[in-house]
Amino acid sequence: MGIGLRVPPARSRGQPLGRPAVTIIIGLSIVERRKQTQRGPVDFPRSHSAPVAERECKLRISAARSTPASPSSAVSSSRTTPCQTFTAWCNSHLRKAGTQIENIEDDFRNGLKLMLLLEVISGERLPRPDKGKMRFHKIANVNKALDFIASKGVKLVSIGAEEIVDGNLKMTLGMIWTIILRFAIQDISVEETSAKEGLLLWCQRKTAPYRNVNVQNFHTSWKDGLALCALIHRHRPDLIDYAKLRKDDPIGNLNTAFEVAEKYLDIPKMLDAEDIVNTPKPDEKAIMTYVSCFYHAFAGAEQAETAANRICKVLAVNQENEKLMEEYEKLASELLEWIRRTVPWLENRVGEPSMSAMQRKLEDFRDYRRLHKPPRVQEKCQLEINFNTLQTKLRLSHRPAFMPSEGKLVSDIANAWRGLEQVEKGYEDWLLSEIRRLQRLQHLAEKFRQKASLHEAWTRGKEEMLSQRDYDSASLQEVRALLRRHEAFESDLAAHQDRVEHIAALAQELNELDYHEAASVNSRCQAICDQWDNLGTLTQKRRDALERMEKLLETIDQLQLEFARRAAPFNNWLDGAVEDLQDVWLVHSVEETQSLLTAHDQFKATLPEADRERGAIMGIQGEIQKICQTYGLRPFSTNPYITLSPQDINTKWDMVRKLVPSRDQTLQEELARQQVNERLRRQFAAQANAIGPWIQAKVEEVGRLAAGLAGSLEEQMAGLRQQEQNIINYKTNIDRLEGDHQLLQESLVFDNKHTVYSMEHIRVGWEQLLTSIARTINEVENQVLTRDAKGLSQEQLNEFRASFNHFDRKRNGMMEPDDFRACLISMGYDLGEVEFARIMTMVDPNAAGVVTFQAFIDFMTRETAETDTAEQVVASFKILAGDKNYITPEELRRELPAEQAEYCIRRMVPYKGSGAPAGALDYVAFSSALYGESDL
């Protein structure tokens, strides 16, 4: 019958045969036995405790060490004859070919069924039998069978074809026993023992835990039937309730074992219970034959269990890696999506018209810095750690490196993060610039309104006054007075020229700074300028008219004229003083405030002289009144040369005296506020000048630790964890500094000459420190994974670290190619250019031009690890498939746990070979894909 395996060609009698032929035959017998046992209602239970190496050792097949028993010993002298046992054993194989024997003495005489039996149990084709019924035809067929037996390394002593053809029972039984020894018992191997000893050791181990069972031989140890029941219960506890068996019921125990084995295990009944119990020493060969059937039945199940365990282990590793990949993809997508949503918000440079709206924008930005960004910084760090851990696990399990989907590489995320930080810095600079601009706009707008109001108050009524024709009915003195008053007005008008120009300059600056109420400012400024032009025109017209009248009228009061000439400048000085005392300012430091105080003190120093000038002007007015009284003139209620009265001067003087202490108080309050701001600057600078160097020192210390770690990995990890805890504990200082920084910004203080460290510098340094310690810890964790997976000792790791540090010239945790070559040569490697280039592709797959310590360890330990391979997984699937090149979904569900069976069914591609049933799956392509050797 065809089995589908390649076997060595048949050899002539007496020619030795190599051991591989034995291995193939027993392997086929196991497959055939497994096919039989699968027809039972319940599968064999499989042990999951023995390691793969031990189970493979148990299944290792070795050649027979002892010489088969001579034919003369084939027939026992005990009451129990092996005839029925051998007959049942032969029929258990012949029925696979659809036939059987009734009489072992007669049914093998023509050699046909003997040849068929050998084909079934060996899985090989024998020469075509002779179809004739003559004696020489029968002898020829028997000789073909005997030659085949001899070709398997079996010596047939005193057994000839003539004896078999003549129906010699003794010789026939001897031949069958030889076949049983060769094909059923000889290749049993348990811990370097074979044949009878191996089978006995297997029985002892399987029955050791059971009470009342002590297997020491193949005759008396089996008489009570408990040993057979124990073998069945050990592998199929669902078939026999061993607790209910009794030692005093041997016949019942034996019949129970025979019936269960025949019904569920496809092992025919070869022995008679009464015969075994009533015989002092049962036939050893009969019992060995029957027990060997149990060995082959259960050995196939154990082999399938080993294969299933290997597949489960490989699939579990692959599923875990896929889960890590999915988690990385999800975390990377979320982080990139957050960056994508945040960047447009930070790129928005649309300003607000009011200071309060811009303050809200600044508060939103502070919330982003305090609340929204820190968790994303942690996610970014965790993403890099997860990526490095996944790549390490993939390397250790010989899987291809993980390549994230497009746009989700660690470098892509780092580039996106750098872009975010650049936009963030630009947004913060823009916010501060906008706030300063709005501050200046508010200051300029208020100054414009004050100066415009003063000017409008001054010009109020001037056009009507200049348009009067009061000089038409006036006397000469009145005309002269009008003329002098007009001259004083011209002087006053010229003095206001600077104020008008200043108002126009303020309006121009507000327009340049894009003031949101520029339209109203422009309208007001235009009205002032138009009015000013009109005043100039009217002033010139009135002067011309008064000069024409001056020739007719020469009455002028010199004292009033002198009053007007001195009062007008003094009035301008008072207006200027009032304007200066009411003026608003914008300062940013104590020094600028002190400068204003100094100027104010200088102004106060001029007040005594101004008071003397006021007294002199009031003296002129007094002289006028005295002259009028002396000469009896009509008292003048007004001065014809000026509209300003002494009461006006006194009123403005009183206003100046009231405004001086008010401005004193305002300046002192501003000085106090600037002093508070200065204290805030110094307080922030004191902390920043301590925190900045501390962070820089910690970054350098972590860098030194990463380059020169000493001690065991656990000690290194403990030290790094302590460093990490110290850094975390230091976070309170950063938080205090953030509080001081917020106070400065709330006080609108944006510069600090007492420190070179800004809050942005501290934040960047702190994030760099957290990332550096996290990466160093991750590197040590990966070294622990590598050490445990590769079986490295701490001394080996220390030696690797010492070699790496010695050739790390730049002390940056990486070796350049020339340093790496020197390191390998120092360790005894004889490298050519081609071999070194091959090694560089292993340790530097991305062609970065450097070799990291992790890549160095991977290279040094690459050849020492014992890991499963694609070939081993293919061999395991082949066992589960019954030696077929394909496997069905039903076989996967029967042999593997439900979850992993469905995983295989989803991932396996359909089998494309010939002769496969519908739905057959290709396990070879699937196994290769697990190790990156193909692409499903």
JSON list of N, CA and C in Angstrom, two decimals, residues 119-160:
[
{"chain": "A", "resi": 119, "resn": "GLU", "atom": "N", "xyz": [3.56, -5.38, 3.78]},
{"chain": "A", "resi": 119, "resn": "GLU", "atom": "CA", "xyz": [3.33, -4.08, 3.14]},
{"chain": "A", "resi": 119, "resn": "GLU", "atom": "C", "xyz": [2.59, -3.11, 4.07]},
{"chain": "A", "resi": 120, "resn": "VAL", "atom": "N", "xyz": [1.58, -3.66, 4.79]},
{"chain": "A", "resi": 120, "resn": "VAL", "atom": "CA", "xyz": [0.78, -2.79, 5.68]},
{"chain": "A", "resi": 120, "resn": "VAL", "atom": "C", "xyz": [1.62, -2.25, 6.82]},
{"chain": "A", "resi": 121, "resn": "ILE", "atom": "N", "xyz": [2.38, -3.14, 7.50]},
{"chain": "A", "resi": 121, "resn": "ILE", "atom": "CA", "xyz": [3.10, -2.69, 8.70]},
{"chain": "A", "resi": 121, "resn": "ILE", "atom": "C", "xyz": [4.35, -1.89, 8.35]},
{"chain": "A", "resi": 122, "resn": "SER", "atom": "N", "xyz": [4.88, -2.05, 7.12]},
{"chain": "A", "resi": 122, "resn": "SER", "atom": "CA", "xyz": [6.10, -1.31, 6.76]},
{"chain": "A", "resi": 122, "resn": "SER", "atom": "C", "xyz": [5.81, -0.07, 5.96]},
{"chain": "A", "resi": 123, "resn": "GLY", "atom": "N", "xyz": [4.65, -0.08, 5.24]},
{"chain": "A", "resi": 123, "resn": "GLY", "atom": "CA", "xyz": [4.34, 1.05, 4.38]},
{"chain": "A", "resi": 123, "resn": "GLY", "atom": "C", "xyz": [5.12, 1.03, 3.09]},
{"chain": "A", "resi": 124, "resn": "GLU", "atom": "N", "xyz": [5.73, -0.11, 2.75]},
{"chain": "A", "resi": 124, "resn": "GLU", "atom": "CA", "xyz": [6.53, -0.22, 1.52]},
{"chain": "A", "resi": 124, "resn": "GLU", "atom": "C", "xyz": [5.89, -1.24, 0.58]},
{"chain": "A", "resi": 125, "resn": "ARG", "atom": "N", "xyz": [6.27, -1.13, -0.67]},
{"chain": "A", "resi": 125, "resn": "ARG", "atom": "CA", "xyz": [5.82, -2.08, -1.68]},
{"chain": "A", "resi": 125, "resn": "ARG", "atom": "C", "xyz": [6.78, -3.26, -1.76]},
{"chain": "A", "resi": 126, "resn": "LEU", "atom": "N", "xyz": [6.24, -4.45, -1.78]},
{"chain": "A", "resi": 126, "resn": "LEU", "atom": "CA", "xyz": [7.04, -5.66, -2.00]},
{"chain": "A", "resi": 126, "resn": "LEU", "atom": "C", "xyz": [6.96, -6.03, -3.47]},
{"chain": "A", "resi": 127, "resn": "PRO", "atom": "N", "xyz": [7.85, -6.90, -3.95]},
{"chain": "A", "resi": 127, "resn": "PRO", "atom": "CA", "xyz": [7.77, -7.34, -5.37]},
{"chain": "A", "resi": 127, "resn": "PRO", "atom": "C", "xyz": [6.42, -7.98, -5.66]},
{"chain": "A", "resi": 128, "resn": "ARG", "atom": "N", "xyz": [6.03, -7.90, -6.93]},
{"chain": "A", "resi": 128, "resn": "ARG", "atom": "CA", "xyz": [4.74, -8.46, -7.34]},
{"chain": "A", "resi": 128, "resn": "ARG", "atom": "C", "xyz": [4.71, -9.96, -7.02]},
{"chain": "A", "resi": 129, "resn": "PRO", "atom": "N", "xyz": [3.67, -10.45, -6.34]},
{"chain": "A", "resi": 129, "resn": "PRO", "atom": "CA", "xyz": [3.61, -11.89, -6.00]},
{"chain": "A", "resi": 129, "resn": "PRO", "atom": "C", "xyz": [3.26, -12.74, -7.22]},
{"chain": "A", "resi": 130, "resn": "ASP", "atom": "N", "xyz": [3.66, -13.99, -7.15]},
{"chain": "A", "resi": 130, "resn": "ASP", "atom": "CA", "xyz": [3.28, -14.96, -8.20]},
{"chain": "A", "resi": 130, "resn": "ASP", "atom": "C", "xyz": [1.83, -15.37, -7.99]},
{"chain": "A", "resi": 131, "resn": "LYS", "atom": "N", "xyz": [1.05, -15.42, -9.07]},
{"chain": "A", "resi": 131, "resn": "LYS", "atom": "CA", "xyz": [-0.37, -15.70, -8.98]},
{"chain": "A", "resi": 131, "resn": "LYS", "atom": "C", "xyz": [-0.71, -17.20, -9.04]},
{"chain": "A", "resi": 132, "resn": "GLY", "atom": "N", "xyz": [0.26, -17.99, -9.35]},
{"chain": "A", "resi": 132, "resn": "GLY", "atom": "CA", "xyz": [-0.02, -19.43, -9.49]},
{"chain": "A", "resi": 132, "resn": "GLY", "atom": "C", "xyz": [-0.30, -20.11, -8.15]},
{"chain": "A", "resi": 133, "resn": "LYS", "atom": "N", "xyz": [-0.86, -21.32, -8.21]},
{"chain": "A", "resi": 133, "resn": "LYS", "atom": "CA", "xyz": [-1.20, -22.06, -7.00]},
{"chain": "A", "resi": 133, "resn": "LYS", "atom": "C", "xyz": [-0.31, -23.27, -6.78]},
{"chain": "A", "resi": 134, "resn": "MET", "atom": "N", "xyz": [0.71, -23.38, -7.62]},
{"chain": "A", "resi": 134, "resn": "MET", "atom": "CA", "xyz": [1.64, -24.51, -7.48]},
{"chain": "A", "resi": 134, "resn": "MET", "atom": "C", "xyz": [2.53, -24.25, -6.27]},
{"chain": "A", "resi": 135, "resn": "ARG", "atom": "N", "xyz": [3.19, -25.34, -5.80]},
{"chain": "A", "resi": 135, "resn": "ARG", "atom": "CA", "xyz": [4.03, -25.25, -4.61]},
{"chain": "A", "resi": 135, "resn": "ARG", "atom": "C", "xyz": [5.17, -24.26, -4.84]},
{"chain": "A", "resi": 136, "resn": "PHE", "atom": "N", "xyz": [5.75, -24.30, -6.05]},
{"chain": "A", "resi": 136, "resn": "PHE", "atom": "CA", "xyz": [6.90, -23.41, -6.26]},
{"chain": "A", "resi": 136, "resn": "PHE", "atom": "C", "xyz": [6.46, -21.94, -6.28]},
{"chain": "A", "resi": 137, "resn": "HIS", "atom": "N", "xyz": [5.16, -21.68, -6.71]},
{"chain": "A", "resi": 137, "resn": "HIS", "atom": "CA", "xyz": [4.67, -20.32, -6.63]},
{"chain": "A", "resi": 137, "resn": "HIS", "atom": "C", "xyz": [4.57, -19.85, -5.18]},
{"chain": "A", "resi": 138, "resn": "LYS", "atom": "N", "xyz": [4.07, -20.74, -4.31]},
{"chain": "A", "resi": 138, "resn": "LYS", "atom": "CA", "xyz": [3.92, -20.38, -2.90]},
{"chain": "A", "resi": 138, "resn": "LYS", "atom": "C", "xyz": [5.29, -20.14, -2.26]},
{"chain": "A", "resi": 139, "resn": "ILE", "atom": "N", "xyz": [6.25, -21.07, -2.61]},
{"chain": "A", "resi": 139, "resn": "ILE", "atom": "CA", "xyz": [7.61, -20.92, -2.03]},
{"chain": "A", "resi": 139, "resn": "ILE", "atom": "C", "xyz": [8.23, -19.60, -2.49]},
{"chain": "A", "resi": 140, "resn": "ALA", "atom": "N", "xyz": [7.99, -19.23, -3.76]},
{"chain": "A", "resi": 140, "resn": "ALA", "atom": "CA", "xyz": [8.55, -17.98, -4.27]},
{"chain": "A", "resi": 140, "resn": "ALA", "atom": "C", "xyz": [7.97, -16.78, -3.51]},
{"chain": "A", "resi": 141, "resn": "ASN", "atom": "N", "xyz": [6.66, -16.80, -3.25]},
{"chain": "A", "resi": 141, "resn": "ASN", "atom": "CA", "xyz": [6.04, -15.68, -2.53]},
{"chain": "A", "resi": 141, "resn": "ASN", "atom": "C", "xyz": [6.56, -15.58, -1.11]},
{"chain": "A", "resi": 142, "resn": "VAL", "atom": "N", "xyz": [6.68, -16.75, -0.42]},
{"chain": "A", "resi": 142, "resn": "VAL", "atom": "CA", "xyz": [7.18, -16.73, 0.95]},
{"chain": "A", "resi": 142, "resn": "VAL", "atom": "C", "xyz": [8.62, -16.23, 0.97]},
{"chain": "A", "resi": 143, "resn": "ASN", "atom": "N", "xyz": [9.41, -16.64, -0.03]},
{"chain": "A", "resi": 143, "resn": "ASN", "atom": "CA", "xyz": [10.81, -16.18, -0.08]},
{"chain": "A", "resi": 143, "resn": "ASN", "atom": "C", "xyz": [10.88, -14.66, -0.26]},
{"chain": "A", "resi": 144, "resn": "LYS", "atom": "N", "xyz": [9.97, -14.11, -1.07]},
{"chain": "A", "resi": 144, "resn": "LYS", "atom": "CA", "xyz": [9.95, -12.65, -1.23]},
{"chain": "A", "resi": 144, "resn": "LYS", "atom": "C", "xyz": [9.67, -11.98, 0.11]},
{"chain": "A", "resi": 145, "resn": "ALA", "atom": "N", "xyz": [8.77, -12.56, 0.90]},
{"chain": "A", "resi": 145, "resn": "ALA", "atom": "CA", "xyz": [8.48, -11.98, 2.22]},
{"chain": "A", "resi": 145, "resn": "ALA", "atom": "C", "xyz": [9.68, -12.11, 3.14]},
{"chain": "A", "resi": 146, "resn": "LEU", "atom": "N", "xyz": [10.32, -13.32, 3.12]},
{"chain": "A", "resi": 146, "resn": "LEU", "atom": "CA", "xyz": [11.49, -13.52, 3.99]},
{"chain": "A", "resi": 146, "resn": "LEU", "atom": "C", "xyz": [12.65, -12.62, 3.58]},
{"chain": "A", "resi": 147, "resn": "ASP", "atom": "N", "xyz": [12.83, -12.44, 2.26]},
{"chain": "A", "resi": 147, "resn": "ASP", "atom": "CA", "xyz": [13.89, -11.53, 1.81]},
{"chain": "A", "resi": 147, "resn": "ASP", "atom": "C", "xyz": [13.63, -10.09, 2.30]},
{"chain": "A", "resi": 148, "resn": "PHE", "atom": "N", "xyz": [12.37, -9.69, 2.28]},
{"chain": "A", "resi": 148, "resn": "PHE", "atom": "CA", "xyz": [12.04, -8.34, 2.76]},
{"chain": "A", "resi": 148, "resn": "PHE", "atom": "C", "xyz": [12.36, -8.20, 4.24]},
{"chain": "A", "resi": 149, "resn": "ILE", "atom": "N", "xyz": [12.01, -9.27, 5.01]},
{"chain": "A", "resi": 149, "resn": "ILE", "atom": "CA", "xyz": [12.30, -9.22, 6.45]},
{"chain": "A", "resi": 149, "resn": "ILE", "atom": "C", "xyz": [13.81, -9.12, 6.68]},
{"chain": "A", "resi": 150, "resn": "ALA", "atom": "N", "xyz": [14.55, -9.94, 5.91]},
{"chain": "A", "resi": 150, "resn": "ALA", "atom": "CA", "xyz": [16.01, -9.92, 6.07]},
{"chain": "A", "resi": 150, "resn": "ALA", "atom": "C", "xyz": [16.59, -8.56, 5.66]},
{"chain": "A", "resi": 151, "resn": "SER", "atom": "N", "xyz": [15.93, -7.89, 4.67]},
{"chain": "A", "resi": 151, "resn": "SER", "atom": "CA", "xyz": [16.44, -6.59, 4.23]},
{"chain": "A", "resi": 151, "resn": "SER", "atom": "C", "xyz": [16.31, -5.54, 5.32]},
{"chain": "A", "resi": 152, "resn": "LYS", "atom": "N", "xyz": [15.50, -5.81, 6.32]},
{"chain": "A", "resi": 152, "resn": "LYS", "atom": "CA", "xyz": [15.35, -4.88, 7.44]},
{"chain": "A", "resi": 152, "resn": "LYS", "atom": "C", "xyz": [16.30, -5.18, 8.59]},
{"chain": "A", "resi": 153, "resn": "GLY", "atom": "N", "xyz": [17.32, -5.97, 8.31]},
{"chain": "A", "resi": 153, "resn": "GLY", "atom": "CA", "xyz": [18.34, -6.23, 9.32]},
{"chain": "A", "resi": 153, "resn": "GLY", "atom": "C", "xyz": [17.98, -7.34, 10.29]},
{"chain": "A", "resi": 154, "resn": "VAL", "atom": "N", "xyz": [17.06, -8.22, 9.92]},
{"chain": "A", "resi": 154, "resn": "VAL", "atom": "CA", "xyz": [16.63, -9.31, 10.81]},
{"chain": "A", "resi": 154, "resn": "VAL", "atom": "C", "xyz": [17.22, -10.63, 10.29]},
{"chain": "A", "resi": 155, "resn": "LYS", "atom": "N", "xyz": [17.88, -11.37, 11.17]},
{"chain": "A", "resi": 155, "resn": "LYS", "atom": "CA", "xyz": [18.43, -12.68, 10.82]},
{"chain": "A", "resi": 155, "resn": "LYS", "atom": "C", "xyz": [17.38, -13.78, 11.11]},
{"chain": "A", "resi": 156, "resn": "LEU", "atom": "N", "xyz": [17.02, -14.49, 10.09]},
{"chain": "A", "resi": 156, "resn": "LEU", "atom": "CA", "xyz": [16.04, -15.58, 10.23]},
{"chain": "A", "resi": 156, "resn": "LEU", "atom": "C", "xyz": [16.79, -16.89, 10.38]},
{"chain": "A", "resi": 157, "resn": "VAL", "atom": "N", "xyz": [16.83, -17.39, 11.57]},
{"chain": "A", "resi": 157, "resn": "VAL", "atom": "CA", "xyz": [17.59, -18.62, 11.87]},
{"chain": "A", "resi": 157, "resn": "VAL", "atom": "C", "xyz": [16.64, -19.81, 11.78]},
{"chain": "A", "resi": 158, "resn": "SER", "atom": "N", "xyz": [17.00, -20.76, 10.93]},
{"chain": "A", "resi": 158, "resn": "SER", "atom": "CA", "xyz": [16.28, -22.05, 10.80]},
{"chain": "A", "resi": 158, "resn": "SER", "atom": "C", "xyz": [14.85, -21.87, 10.31]},
{"chain": "A", "resi": 159, "resn": "ILE", "atom": "N", "xyz": [14.54, -20.72, 9.67]},
{"chain": "A", "resi": 159, "resn": "ILE", "atom": "CA", "xyz": [13.21, -20.51, 9.11]},
{"chain": "A", "resi": 159, "resn": "ILE", "atom": "C", "xyz": [13.35, -20.44, 7.60]},
{"chain": "A", "resi": 160, "resn": "GLY", "atom": "N", "xyz": [12.71, -21.38, 6.91]},
{"chain": "A", "resi": 160, "resn": "GLY", "atom": "CA", "xyz": [12.76, -21.43, 5.45]},
{"chain": "A", "resi": 160, "resn": "GLY", "atom": "C", "xyz": [11.38, -21.38, 4.87]}
]
